[in-house]
XYZ file of C-alpha atoms in Angstrom:
784
model
C 254.066 -158.787 -31.012
C 251.466 -160.417 -28.569
C 247.673 -160.809 -29.694
C 246.734 -158.474 -26.939
C 249.349 -155.748 -28.067
C 248.292 -155.890 -31.762
C 244.475 -155.595 -30.543
C 245.436 -152.816 -28.391
C 247.411 -151.018 -31.218
C 244.514 -151.433 -33.623
C 242.100 -149.993 -31.115
C 244.279 -147.002 -30.454
C 244.333 -146.245 -34.010
C 240.425 -146.618 -34.425
C 239.881 -144.616 -31.260
C 242.008 -141.811 -33.199
C 239.642 -141.999 -35.954
C 236.488 -141.968 -33.736
C 237.548 -139.012 -31.550
C 239.271 -137.328 -34.442
C 236.000 -137.405 -36.702
C 234.330 -135.199 -34.046
C 237.055 -132.707 -34.670
C 236.008 -132.197 -38.266
C 233.641 -129.297 -37.658
C 236.514 -127.479 -35.916
C 238.862 -127.683 -38.953
C 239.248 -124.352 -40.932
C 242.414 -123.926 -42.960
C 241.793 -120.875 -45.170
C 244.170 -122.042 -47.986
C 241.648 -123.635 -50.092
C 238.306 -122.672 -52.003
C 235.386 -122.944 -49.792
C 237.695 -123.466 -46.691
C 234.599 -123.763 -44.147
C 233.640 -126.992 -46.022
C 236.610 -128.331 -48.241
C 239.435 -128.110 -45.624
C 237.013 -130.051 -43.065
C 236.137 -132.863 -45.432
C 239.754 -133.199 -46.590
C 240.694 -133.453 -42.994
C 237.879 -136.216 -42.491
C 238.691 -138.130 -45.543
C 242.271 -138.194 -44.702
C 241.475 -139.455 -41.137
C 239.351 -142.269 -42.147
C 241.564 -143.275 -44.696
C 244.413 -143.658 -42.333
C 242.392 -145.114 -39.425
C 239.486 -147.355 -40.993
C 241.802 -149.870 -42.220
C 242.958 -150.432 -38.613
C 239.390 -151.246 -37.545
C 238.896 -153.454 -40.414
C 241.709 -155.589 -39.372
C 240.758 -155.384 -35.790
C 237.254 -156.620 -36.524
C 238.701 -159.462 -38.742
C 241.076 -160.198 -35.807
C 238.444 -160.352 -32.988
C 234.621 -160.753 -33.723
C 233.860 -158.692 -30.628
C 234.759 -155.431 -32.304
C 232.309 -156.122 -35.079
C 229.202 -154.414 -35.270
C 226.360 -156.322 -33.648
C 222.756 -156.586 -35.368
C 220.716 -153.358 -34.988
C 217.525 -152.434 -36.803
C 218.887 -148.875 -37.233
C 222.111 -149.880 -38.708
C 220.452 -152.164 -41.243
C 218.254 -149.230 -42.062
C 221.076 -147.000 -42.653
C 223.035 -149.649 -44.769
C 219.740 -149.904 -46.960
C 219.585 -145.914 -47.292
C 223.043 -146.078 -48.554
C 221.849 -148.744 -51.124
C 219.245 -146.333 -52.367
C 221.626 -143.635 -52.564
C 224.135 -145.640 -54.569
C 221.247 -146.464 -56.866
C 220.417 -142.897 -57.501
C 224.096 -142.278 -58.259
C 224.081 -145.295 -60.641
C 221.102 -143.810 -62.477
C 222.100 -140.190 -61.998
C 221.758 -137.349 -64.804
C 225.258 -136.592 -63.567
C 226.992 -139.648 -62.044
C 230.338 -137.736 -61.626
C 228.626 -134.892 -59.412
C 226.380 -137.574 -57.440
C 229.794 -139.496 -56.721
C 231.970 -136.579 -55.777
C 229.612 -133.796 -54.977
C 231.302 -130.180 -55.305
C 233.663 -128.388 -53.414
C 231.054 -126.170 -51.954
C 228.784 -128.650 -50.408
C 230.963 -132.028 -50.530
C 227.845 -133.984 -50.204
C 228.398 -136.768 -52.724
C 228.410 -140.491 -51.962
C 232.137 -140.501 -51.931
C 231.889 -138.183 -48.878
C 228.944 -139.947 -47.333
C 230.636 -143.281 -47.263
C 233.306 -141.699 -45.041
C 230.434 -141.093 -42.535
C 229.254 -144.605 -42.674
C 232.961 -145.833 -41.946
C 233.062 -143.710 -38.949
C 229.668 -144.976 -37.961
C 231.030 -148.323 -38.276
C 234.187 -147.978 -36.224
C 232.161 -146.288 -33.499
C 229.693 -148.834 -33.037
C 232.256 -151.502 -33.400
C 234.546 -150.241 -30.479
C 232.459 -147.977 -28.188
C 229.581 -150.076 -26.692
C 229.394 -149.479 -23.088
C 227.973 -146.263 -21.372
C 231.267 -145.298 -19.626
C 232.824 -145.229 -23.285
C 230.006 -143.405 -24.429
C 230.001 -141.008 -21.611
C 233.509 -140.092 -22.336
C 232.868 -139.693 -26.021
C 229.725 -137.333 -25.383
C 231.893 -135.391 -22.710
C 234.426 -134.838 -25.239
C 231.776 -133.570 -27.754
C 230.375 -131.281 -25.270
C 233.829 -129.660 -24.641
C 234.173 -129.243 -28.330
C 230.676 -127.643 -28.849
C 231.839 -125.122 -26.264
C 234.694 -124.318 -28.020
C 232.762 -123.882 -31.514
C 230.310 -121.534 -29.207
C 233.172 -119.474 -28.080
C 234.452 -118.817 -31.580
C 231.079 -117.904 -32.699
C 230.438 -115.431 -29.742
C 233.862 -113.737 -30.397
C 232.750 -113.074 -33.828
C 230.437 -110.282 -32.464
C 233.254 -108.182 -30.988
C 235.669 -109.303 -33.653
C 233.854 -109.972 -37.005
C 237.158 -110.570 -38.688
C 238.164 -113.407 -36.516
C 238.032 -115.878 -39.120
C 239.840 -113.896 -41.902
C 236.096 -113.651 -43.693
C 233.961 -111.014 -42.000
C 230.917 -112.009 -40.109
C 227.565 -110.292 -40.564
C 224.759 -109.761 -38.151
C 224.413 -113.368 -37.614
C 227.302 -115.569 -36.891
C 228.323 -118.862 -37.900
C 231.703 -119.591 -36.165
C 233.663 -122.311 -37.494
C 230.816 -123.444 -39.619
C 230.231 -120.065 -41.163
C 226.662 -120.574 -41.894
C 224.596 -119.245 -39.015
C 221.966 -121.966 -39.851
C 224.469 -124.781 -39.564
C 226.009 -123.476 -36.406
C 222.257 -123.231 -34.765
C 221.409 -126.828 -36.017
C 224.903 -128.159 -34.654
C 224.141 -126.561 -31.196
C 220.689 -128.441 -31.097
C 222.615 -131.648 -30.951
C 225.075 -130.374 -28.314
C 222.136 -128.925 -25.837
C 220.498 -132.257 -25.956
C 223.868 -134.091 -25.473
C 224.408 -131.816 -22.375
C 220.862 -132.459 -21.027
C 221.486 -136.076 -21.070
C 225.032 -135.915 -19.387
C 223.470 -133.706 -16.893
C 220.739 -135.913 -15.871
C 222.821 -139.013 -15.744
C 225.720 -137.299 -13.289
C 225.610 -136.901 -9.760
C 228.901 -134.807 -9.741
C 228.462 -131.202 -8.585
C 231.487 -130.106 -10.716
C 230.387 -131.988 -13.462
C 226.898 -130.323 -13.652
C 228.450 -127.039 -13.123
C 230.470 -127.703 -16.210
C 227.484 -128.711 -18.315
C 225.548 -125.681 -17.221
C 228.463 -123.655 -18.155
C 228.993 -124.989 -21.532
C 225.160 -124.956 -22.161
C 225.164 -121.088 -21.581
C 227.845 -120.854 -24.232
C 225.848 -122.938 -26.664
C 222.623 -121.157 -26.230
C 224.363 -117.870 -26.662
C 225.709 -118.942 -29.980
C 222.463 -120.430 -30.891
C 220.619 -117.124 -30.177
C 223.447 -115.124 -32.111
C 223.065 -117.304 -35.322
C 219.491 -116.121 -35.326
C 218.266 -119.250 -37.251
C 214.183 -119.169 -37.032
C 214.214 -123.109 -38.616
C 216.421 -124.164 -35.881
C 214.446 -122.151 -33.211
C 211.361 -123.991 -34.214
C 213.232 -127.403 -34.186
C 214.618 -126.748 -30.782
C 211.432 -125.722 -29.306
C 209.385 -128.664 -30.664
C 212.498 -131.069 -29.474
C 212.156 -129.349 -25.876
C 208.258 -129.871 -25.982
C 208.600 -133.569 -27.111
C 211.354 -134.091 -24.424
C 209.030 -132.538 -21.560
C 206.171 -134.655 -22.763
C 207.837 -137.922 -22.917
C 209.751 -137.483 -19.629
C 206.478 -136.440 -17.752
C 204.652 -139.499 -19.273
C 207.749 -141.818 -18.340
C 208.897 -140.476 -14.963
C 206.873 -141.802 -11.729
C 207.631 -138.746 -9.631
C 204.540 -136.486 -9.615
C 206.833 -133.560 -8.562
C 208.941 -133.850 -11.698
C 205.827 -133.992 -13.758
C 204.712 -130.733 -12.389
C 208.135 -129.082 -12.791
C 208.088 -130.211 -16.359
C 204.582 -128.634 -16.788
C 205.762 -125.440 -15.178
C 208.826 -125.469 -17.306
C 206.989 -125.755 -20.443
C 204.384 -123.299 -19.449
C 207.105 -120.692 -18.585
C 208.857 -121.336 -21.991
C 205.477 -120.697 -23.817
C 204.518 -117.649 -21.642
C 208.050 -116.164 -22.106
C 207.725 -116.455 -25.863
C 204.315 -115.280 -25.924
C 205.348 -112.256 -23.948
C 208.413 -111.778 -26.549
C 206.027 -112.224 -29.552
C 203.578 -109.685 -28.055
C 206.133 -107.086 -27.911
C 207.892 -107.920 -31.247
C 207.321 -104.572 -32.789
C 208.840 -102.787 -29.858
C 212.189 -100.689 -30.418
C 213.977 -103.007 -27.999
C 213.125 -106.102 -29.742
C 213.609 -104.770 -33.484
C 216.893 -103.691 -32.550
C 218.198 -106.789 -30.991
C 218.899 -110.424 -32.162
C 215.342 -111.340 -30.856
C 213.744 -109.805 -33.964
C 214.565 -112.666 -36.388
C 212.880 -115.087 -33.812
C 209.521 -113.020 -33.673
C 209.199 -112.341 -37.621
C 208.323 -115.387 -39.437
C 206.586 -113.345 -42.215
C 209.689 -113.256 -44.181
C 209.345 -116.744 -45.187
C 210.859 -116.451 -48.710
C 208.586 -117.341 -51.565
C 211.818 -118.588 -53.143
C 211.633 -121.583 -50.825
C 208.249 -122.587 -51.920
C 209.368 -122.387 -55.671
C 212.129 -124.612 -54.908
C 209.757 -127.072 -53.005
C 207.495 -127.239 -56.033
C 210.405 -127.822 -58.441
C 211.450 -130.768 -56.059
C 208.066 -132.333 -56.107
C 207.967 -131.904 -59.707
C 211.275 -133.429 -60.142
C 210.161 -136.397 -58.272
C 207.187 -137.145 -60.295
C 209.595 -137.002 -63.471
C 212.001 -139.717 -61.773
C 210.019 -141.399 -59.014
C 212.182 -144.349 -58.276
C 215.629 -143.168 -57.964
C 215.275 -139.376 -58.345
C 217.804 -137.422 -60.441
C 220.778 -138.488 -58.430
C 222.426 -137.424 -55.329
C 223.492 -133.698 -55.343
C 221.815 -132.896 -58.873
C 218.975 -130.737 -57.763
C 220.530 -127.858 -59.402
C 219.926 -129.708 -62.733
C 216.263 -130.124 -61.899
C 215.924 -126.691 -60.395
C 217.450 -125.253 -63.716
C 215.241 -127.391 -65.892
C 212.047 -126.498 -64.370
C 213.068 -122.953 -63.276
C 210.547 -120.579 -62.415
C 210.805 -117.242 -63.797
C 209.121 -115.575 -60.741
C 212.420 -116.551 -58.759
C 214.149 -113.339 -60.135
C 211.559 -111.142 -58.553
C 213.747 -111.711 -55.469
C 217.121 -111.084 -56.817
C 219.733 -113.096 -58.714
C 220.803 -114.670 -55.506
C 217.651 -116.604 -55.380
C 217.904 -117.968 -58.774
C 220.758 -120.444 -58.332
C 219.403 -123.168 -56.210
C 221.250 -126.573 -55.576
C 219.189 -127.669 -52.665
C 215.357 -127.373 -52.063
C 216.052 -126.191 -48.381
C 213.922 -129.049 -47.113
C 215.676 -132.203 -46.456
C 212.544 -134.613 -47.093
C 212.102 -132.770 -50.550
C 215.866 -133.240 -51.345
C 215.579 -136.811 -50.508
C 212.600 -137.508 -52.879
C 213.728 -135.193 -55.675
C 217.430 -136.614 -55.580
C 216.931 -140.219 -54.611
C 213.367 -140.955 -55.355
C 210.942 -143.595 -53.743
C 213.779 -145.764 -52.734
C 215.697 -143.029 -50.957
C 212.370 -141.682 -49.288
C 211.431 -145.176 -47.947
C 214.946 -145.885 -46.654
C 215.408 -142.467 -45.047
C 211.877 -143.039 -43.125
C 213.008 -146.563 -42.140
C 215.816 -144.718 -40.421
C 213.759 -142.767 -38.142
C 211.322 -145.563 -37.634
C 213.995 -147.946 -36.737
C 215.703 -145.256 -34.435
C 212.532 -145.158 -32.306
C 212.026 -148.896 -32.322
C 215.503 -149.192 -31.003
C 214.979 -146.648 -28.402
C 211.708 -148.079 -27.245
C 212.942 -151.587 -27.221
C 215.792 -150.526 -25.176
C 213.543 -148.751 -22.438
C 211.289 -151.651 -22.274
C 214.291 -153.909 -21.803
C 215.353 -151.574 -19.024
C 218.826 -151.001 -20.660
C 218.093 -147.173 -20.636
C 216.102 -145.127 -18.130
C 213.297 -142.573 -18.556
C 215.848 -139.431 -18.844
C 217.937 -141.063 -21.382
C 214.923 -142.254 -23.358
C 213.252 -138.822 -23.329
C 216.419 -137.326 -24.934
C 216.631 -139.935 -27.583
C 213.053 -139.369 -28.624
C 213.064 -135.521 -28.527
C 216.317 -135.043 -30.285
C 215.569 -136.723 -33.514
C 212.188 -134.616 -33.595
C 214.381 -131.510 -33.340
C 216.810 -132.568 -35.894
C 213.941 -133.706 -38.438
C 211.827 -130.448 -37.904
C 214.825 -127.949 -38.289
C 215.716 -129.987 -41.539
C 212.306 -129.063 -42.957
C 213.734 -125.649 -43.602
C 217.234 -126.337 -44.463
C 219.478 -129.078 -45.853
C 222.093 -131.239 -44.178
C 225.516 -130.286 -44.166
C 228.849 -132.149 -43.326
C 229.118 -130.778 -39.917
C 225.598 -131.866 -39.151
C 226.276 -135.250 -40.500
C 228.896 -135.672 -37.790
C 226.305 -134.837 -35.164
C 223.412 -137.131 -36.873
C 225.897 -140.252 -37.057
C 227.071 -139.608 -33.641
C 223.244 -139.870 -32.607
C 222.866 -143.043 -34.744
C 225.808 -144.569 -33.302
C 224.503 -143.923 -29.765
C 221.183 -145.401 -30.393
C 222.640 -148.408 -31.918
C 224.872 -149.048 -28.942
C 221.885 -148.709 -26.647
C 219.828 -151.164 -28.495
C 222.409 -154.060 -28.505
C 221.513 -156.921 -26.025
C 222.982 -156.532 -22.575
C 223.616 -152.614 -22.752
C 223.368 -151.165 -19.087
C 223.636 -147.976 -17.395
C 224.882 -149.768 -14.486
C 227.717 -151.771 -15.804
C 231.058 -150.990 -17.539
C 230.915 -153.981 -19.906
C 228.587 -155.703 -22.130
C 228.070 -159.451 -21.320
C 231.232 -161.426 -22.763
C 230.672 -162.719 -26.291
C 232.442 -165.878 -27.104
C 235.236 -164.994 -29.690
C 235.314 -167.097 -32.898
C 238.323 -169.110 -34.088
C 241.585 -167.240 -33.119
C 242.869 -165.641 -36.403
C 246.467 -165.552 -37.200
C 248.050 -162.051 -36.033
C 250.722 -162.178 -38.849
C 247.853 -162.171 -41.171
C 245.935 -159.284 -39.484
C 249.157 -157.219 -39.844
C 249.453 -158.119 -43.423
C 245.969 -157.246 -43.927
C 246.416 -153.804 -42.196
C 249.465 -153.313 -44.360
C 247.505 -153.832 -47.615
C 244.594 -151.899 -46.741
C 246.711 -149.058 -45.506
C 248.526 -148.955 -48.794
C 245.382 -148.976 -50.805
C 243.721 -146.444 -48.665
C 246.815 -144.051 -48.747
C 246.756 -144.435 -52.561
C 243.063 -143.533 -52.509
C 243.549 -140.414 -50.231
C 246.363 -139.116 -52.459
C 244.221 -139.308 -55.602
C 240.969 -138.403 -53.931
C 242.087 -135.786 -51.248
C 245.538 -134.659 -51.189
C 245.610 -134.001 -54.929
C 242.454 -131.944 -55.172
C 243.427 -130.119 -52.000
C 246.753 -129.239 -53.508
C 245.077 -128.011 -56.570
C 242.579 -125.805 -54.752
C 245.592 -124.359 -52.637
C 247.488 -123.548 -55.769
C 244.359 -122.019 -57.346
C 243.997 -119.754 -54.398
C 247.536 -118.868 -54.770
C 246.784 -117.867 -58.338
C 243.810 -115.793 -57.080
C 245.827 -113.834 -54.749
C 248.715 -113.247 -57.357
C 245.992 -111.704 -59.483
C 244.563 -109.442 -56.730
C 248.051 -108.236 -56.247
C 248.527 -107.427 -59.955
C 251.194 -110.304 -60.312
C 249.599 -111.457 -63.493
C 252.693 -113.878 -64.539
C 252.418 -115.705 -61.206
C 248.583 -115.996 -61.637
C 248.886 -117.606 -64.741
C 251.726 -119.858 -63.564
C 249.815 -121.014 -60.517
C 246.624 -121.495 -62.748
C 248.480 -123.573 -65.210
C 249.746 -125.880 -62.422
C 246.561 -126.137 -60.505
C 244.914 -127.295 -63.735
C 247.613 -130.002 -64.290
C 246.734 -131.503 -61.022
C 243.962 -134.365 -61.181
C 240.902 -133.264 -59.258
C 237.026 -133.697 -59.644
C 236.319 -130.022 -58.504
C 237.223 -127.949 -61.857
C 233.976 -126.134 -61.524
C 235.411 -123.791 -58.519
C 238.676 -123.434 -60.068
C 237.536 -122.461 -63.656
C 235.007 -120.040 -62.127
C 237.793 -118.185 -60.398
C 239.997 -117.853 -63.475
C 237.240 -117.129 -65.736
C 236.175 -114.254 -63.508
C 239.611 -112.906 -63.013
C 240.285 -112.772 -66.834
C 236.921 -111.080 -67.662
C 237.800 -108.533 -65.184
C 241.260 -108.177 -66.710
C 240.039 -107.964 -69.986
C 237.532 -105.015 -69.018
C 240.744 -103.034 -67.496
C 242.439 -102.832 -71.074
C 245.635 -104.525 -69.496
C 245.168 -107.932 -70.964
C 247.187 -107.355 -74.051
C 250.099 -106.032 -72.024
C 250.633 -109.439 -70.605
C 252.884 -111.532 -72.336
C 251.579 -114.896 -72.023
C 247.558 -113.683 -71.999
C 246.829 -115.944 -75.076
C 248.201 -119.099 -73.304
C 246.255 -118.295 -70.206
C 243.060 -117.716 -72.451
C 243.638 -120.989 -74.213
C 244.090 -122.929 -70.760
C 240.928 -121.470 -69.328
C 239.041 -122.461 -72.661
C 240.329 -126.084 -72.553
C 239.350 -126.546 -68.904
C 235.968 -125.054 -69.578
C 235.446 -127.469 -72.317
C 236.477 -130.173 -70.098
C 234.323 -129.007 -67.366
C 231.169 -128.707 -69.521
C 232.012 -132.394 -71.104
C 232.133 -133.819 -67.636
C 228.838 -132.101 -66.448
C 227.078 -131.466 -69.633
C 223.643 -130.680 -67.856
C 225.125 -127.999 -65.530
C 223.581 -124.819 -67.047
C 225.588 -122.482 -64.758
C 228.886 -123.994 -66.009
C 227.865 -123.193 -69.698
C 226.642 -119.777 -68.554
C 229.800 -118.799 -67.267
C 231.721 -120.304 -70.312
C 229.464 -118.124 -72.380
C 230.182 -114.985 -70.630
C 233.904 -115.627 -70.643
C 234.213 -116.292 -74.454
C 231.802 -113.579 -75.060
C 234.211 -111.052 -73.056
C 237.141 -112.228 -74.611
C 235.897 -112.224 -78.162
C 237.100 -108.840 -79.195
C 240.571 -110.204 -78.571
C 240.012 -113.780 -79.881
C 237.286 -113.746 -82.627
C 236.751 -117.493 -82.666
C 235.437 -117.167 -79.191
C 232.386 -115.489 -80.610
C 231.045 -118.836 -81.640
C 231.863 -120.721 -78.513
C 230.048 -118.317 -76.629
C 226.844 -118.480 -78.763
C 227.042 -122.351 -78.686
C 227.253 -122.115 -74.763
C 224.679 -119.778 -74.553
C 222.123 -121.949 -76.786
C 223.059 -124.997 -74.767
C 222.534 -123.288 -71.323
C 219.028 -122.036 -72.621
C 218.158 -125.394 -73.563
C 218.987 -126.677 -70.119
C 217.072 -123.826 -68.360
C 214.461 -122.695 -70.961
C 212.877 -120.184 -68.758
C 215.814 -118.529 -66.983
C 216.053 -114.848 -67.804
C 219.679 -114.300 -67.015
C 220.659 -116.573 -69.683
C 218.472 -114.612 -72.399
C 219.719 -111.360 -71.005
C 223.281 -112.443 -71.650
C 222.490 -113.852 -75.236
C 220.551 -110.810 -76.185
C 223.557 -108.653 -75.137
C 225.626 -111.015 -77.324
C 223.296 -110.364 -80.251
C 223.240 -106.825 -80.021
C 226.977 -106.378 -79.720
C 227.099 -108.099 -83.219
C 224.359 -106.210 -84.960
C 221.656 -108.936 -84.870
C 219.124 -106.641 -83.345
C 215.977 -108.187 -84.565
C 217.168 -111.344 -83.009
C 217.871 -109.774 -79.819
C 214.336 -107.899 -79.692
C 212.616 -111.316 -80.350
C 214.566 -112.801 -77.646
C 213.520 -110.096 -75.165
C 210.167 -110.126 -76.039
C 210.134 -113.861 -75.318
C 211.578 -113.479 -71.904
C 209.026 -110.630 -71.277
C 206.443 -113.382 -71.594
C 207.847 -115.704 -69.050
C 206.973 -113.153 -66.400
C 205.178 -109.942 -67.256
C 205.626 -108.424 -63.977
C 209.520 -108.641 -63.838
C 210.745 -104.966 -64.560
C 214.264 -106.027 -65.804
C 213.133 -107.662 -69.038
C 211.325 -104.324 -70.178
C 214.162 -102.381 -69.159
C 216.804 -104.101 -71.208
C 214.333 -104.186 -74.427
C 213.607 -100.549 -73.724
C 217.230 -99.527 -73.495
C 218.055 -101.371 -76.666
C 215.042 -99.926 -78.540
C 215.597 -96.229 -77.546
C 219.490 -95.867 -77.867
C 220.427 -98.421 -80.446
C 217.124 -98.651 -82.769
C 216.263 -95.121 -82.361
C 212.661 -96.480 -81.508
C 212.230 -93.719 -78.673
C 208.566 -93.891 -78.270
C 208.408 -97.580 -77.664
C 211.632 -97.577 -75.995
C 210.544 -94.956 -73.367
C 207.213 -96.774 -72.919
C 209.104 -99.948 -71.887
C 211.859 -98.268 -69.544
C 208.885 -96.602 -67.780
C 207.094 -99.986 -67.513
C 210.389 -101.584 -66.203
C 210.458 -99.171 -63.125
C 206.659 -98.935 -62.698
C 206.074 -102.637 -62.982
C 204.787 -104.743 -59.769
C 208.637 -106.060 -59.449
C 210.168 -102.759 -60.534
C 213.678 -102.350 -61.926
C 215.858 -100.588 -59.473
C 218.574 -98.024 -60.860
C 222.002 -98.928 -60.322
C 223.944 -96.121 -61.938
C 223.822 -92.600 -62.894
C 223.840 -93.760 -66.464
C 220.542 -95.606 -65.904
C 219.123 -92.365 -64.302
C 220.004 -90.530 -67.406
C 218.220 -93.217 -69.639
C 214.976 -92.988 -67.427
C 215.181 -89.306 -67.402
C 215.319 -89.550 -71.396
C 212.352 -91.678 -71.188
C 210.336 -89.357 -69.112
C 211.393 -86.468 -71.146
C 209.988 -88.216 -74.192
C 206.659 -88.575 -72.654
C 206.802 -85.206 -70.811
C 206.589 -86.451 -67.072
C 208.142 -83.541 -65.334
C 207.583 -84.981 -61.832
C 208.866 -88.202 -62.546
C 212.402 -86.390 -63.662
C 212.319 -84.370 -60.534
C 211.997 -87.523 -58.458
C 214.960 -89.081 -60.266
C 217.292 -86.070 -60.056
C 216.476 -86.266 -56.157
C 218.057 -89.839 -56.248
C 221.290 -88.806 -58.070
C 223.313 -88.084 -55.103
C 222.700 -92.028 -53.779
C 223.894 -93.525 -57.060
C 227.545 -94.289 -57.929
C 229.170 -91.107 -59.433
C 228.954 -91.260 -63.472
C 230.987 -89.172 -66.334
C 230.130 -85.447 -66.485
C 228.208 -85.944 -69.865
C 225.589 -88.114 -68.171
C 224.559 -85.158 -65.668
C 224.584 -82.826 -68.530
C 222.029 -84.567 -70.417
C 219.867 -85.006 -67.417
C 220.186 -80.974 -66.867
C 219.251 -80.690 -70.610
C 216.188 -82.964 -69.942
C 215.370 -80.853 -66.745
C 215.651 -77.655 -69.084
C 213.169 -78.805 -71.753
C 210.658 -79.757 -69.319
C 210.853 -76.321 -67.618
C 212.647 -77.524 -64.452
C 214.881 -74.589 -64.417
C 215.738 -74.670 -60.566
C 216.610 -78.404 -60.775
C 218.840 -77.633 -63.997
C 220.531 -75.126 -61.930
C 221.287 -77.290 -59.252
C 222.716 -79.850 -61.285
C 225.041 -77.432 -63.112
C 225.961 -75.728 -60.023
C 227.273 -79.207 -58.616
C 229.139 -79.845 -61.828
C 230.672 -76.663 -61.765
C 232.004 -77.000 -58.433
C 233.265 -80.605 -59.636
C 234.909 -79.343 -62.664
C 236.064 -75.668 -63.050
C 236.690 -75.923 -66.896
C 232.868 -76.975 -67.369
C 232.095 -73.798 -65.087
C 233.887 -71.538 -67.353
C 231.773 -72.992 -70.345
C 228.645 -72.165 -68.425
C 229.403 -68.432 -67.864
C 227.123 -67.241 -70.515
C 224.229 -69.034 -69.047
C 225.143 -67.843 -65.472
C 225.453 -64.306 -66.678
C 222.119 -64.392 -68.496
C 223.552 -64.228 -72.071
C 221.770 -67.126 -73.016
C 218.879 -69.201 -71.811
C 220.006 -72.988 -72.459
C 223.011 -75.342 -71.851
C 223.598 -75.747 -75.669
C 223.588 -72.233 -76.399
C 226.183 -71.435 -73.737
C 228.343 -74.468 -74.749
C 228.158 -73.085 -78.481
C 229.588 -69.836 -77.217
C 232.452 -71.263 -75.623
C 233.246 -74.143 -78.087
C 236.934 -73.021 -77.718
C 237.112 -74.241 -74.226
C 237.633 -78.007 -73.782
C 235.470 -79.637 -71.359
C 237.774 -81.611 -68.780
C 236.803 -85.034 -67.480
C 235.281 -85.090 -64.119
C 237.662 -84.923 -61.125
C 238.941 -88.137 -59.742
C 237.717 -87.169 -56.500
C 234.104 -88.607 -56.065
C 233.076 -86.308 -53.090
C 231.999 -82.656 -53.490
C 232.074 -80.560 -50.447
C 228.995 -78.068 -50.654
C 227.403 -76.231 -47.651
C 223.817 -77.033 -49.313
C 224.242 -80.795 -49.297
C 221.488 -82.569 -47.592
C 222.313 -86.166 -48.940
C 225.368 -88.482 -48.967
C 226.541 -90.490 -51.796
C 229.123 -90.556 -54.574
C 227.140 -88.345 -57.105
C 226.808 -84.595 -57.541
C 225.330 -82.863 -54.278
C 221.835 -81.484 -55.154
C 220.159 -79.212 -52.644
């Protein structure tokens, strides 16, 4: 082949990598764990693995396709060195390098974005080339927006049901909104640089789609970012443009935006606003206290390790170590943070001063490049205004969230464009950069040999680091589906096969297996499965491997402890494993209540009551306003230790604390009724009885105990309503109450004694009770 043909071939392959990389956010293959993330990054890793070697060979063969000097590119490389230092000195090197399957934010993944950036700035250098690429990206954003919009009428469009806020192919509404910020600015740039009426109509149409998707995502942080970005754009363009008419239009547009939002905010409490998606954009009071807790922990983590931080993607370790017990006040969902939900704090916490300085240098150098390009007249006022405003919008919205791979594809596209416009000779008016004299002509055959060597090495790496983990994740999902279908033998077989495949993402797979096996043990079906012990031993081996690879991950140890505890009645030696893992998890997160609750339950089940009480009293001291700690202690004291007065006091304190414990079951309602019965609070008992229809249905005996307590407190009407409901639920029980109904006796106990020969059948399997006097809904007995 001729040299020109070889160069053309290498360029074609490189273009596939560049254009294909922007397809990454659209990829969704629901056959793996976390398909909205893992399937996208697997695609990108495969794509870069195949195409980047061709670019390397191209750059070696012809120096015109090598990256030219750019301050921004140097700053990005410096940042990667800082990140690499954080990985080397990380508290969990493996996690920092690989990341996890849910986020895919390890250095290994980030290097693929750096490779994509290098390919792009090496090949796409002129404005016509960039216009084609940005047009392509705009078209993709329109498709992304359409999918998100369709989730409103079709919430199950993407297999996983969408909520009130839609995220489309990115799943998370925050990511969708941030993605559309980039797209809207790119559309504005192309619209201003186009003289074609058809093109501008196309841009307007896509912009409307993107705005609709942005609104439906209802991301307040993204709204703030976009709003400030638009303001910066208008101010910059008004300063740079010589047209007084344009200045007035921009001023009018900004005024209109502020007036419109002011009008919206003023009527934020109206029924129309409250019942629409606009409500989230006018209500900023819900800024969660948990975010401030995470930010405080990130800062403390930086103080502890100021130079290189804890390591990329290790914020969960810092968060656990410095866990603030107040987090539980807002629910268990808010107690397992793996990001600070603020990109700047993530950077300083995980990569330290080195990361912070180089991260800041990216933005400083970006603006330096833009200003230089404008002064050199390589770009005009409109392009300058967009390139000044977009990074501001991106930065501001990142103060409320953290970066996501789909957003990396957008931010690196922005970086590549800024690098391109900052290279000497870039012009909006010419199709080509000034010709650069090529270096000594390289041998074409050598280039082909280089390509073959690099491709073989890359394909081997892709096989080990992408294909095998992807396959393991697919098989793990197959195991999960087999379990859900009751095909336990296949579930075990798939699990065994998945665990036999080399993958750095064991956490997610072992979590699924542990969860399923715990559930299986609770159903009583475990011992009927022929190979249950082999399945159990497999999970134990993998869990041991997981905690060995990531010894500072408190969550992994907690799951391991729960698994071993649940299976210890079948495998006694699991008891020691469970206790060891509980203790190690508590060492890693010494103030996390959930770990203490689990360990206390473990101790209670083994008759070590005094140790459990001491543990629960200790956890109460972490946050005296948290009701759940009092609840667990009160239950144990009242029902297990016979300390009824003290137990009743703590259960009552639990539901009357500032952050009160909320009853979840009929059994818990019975326990609280017993506590109020102990102290003679009849009005409180009436309140709990009124709650019963809205709680999950419990066993008949639970309601009988509540009725007995009502009877003891003289709440005869409430007692009779409960008994009436139970009698209609179970006719045998109704027969046993006949002496009470007929007035022969005055108490439930006396009625049951008189009818001892009649067995009380279990309650009906039907959860609903049809009764004309029902005024509430729910699975519990209907009470008038």
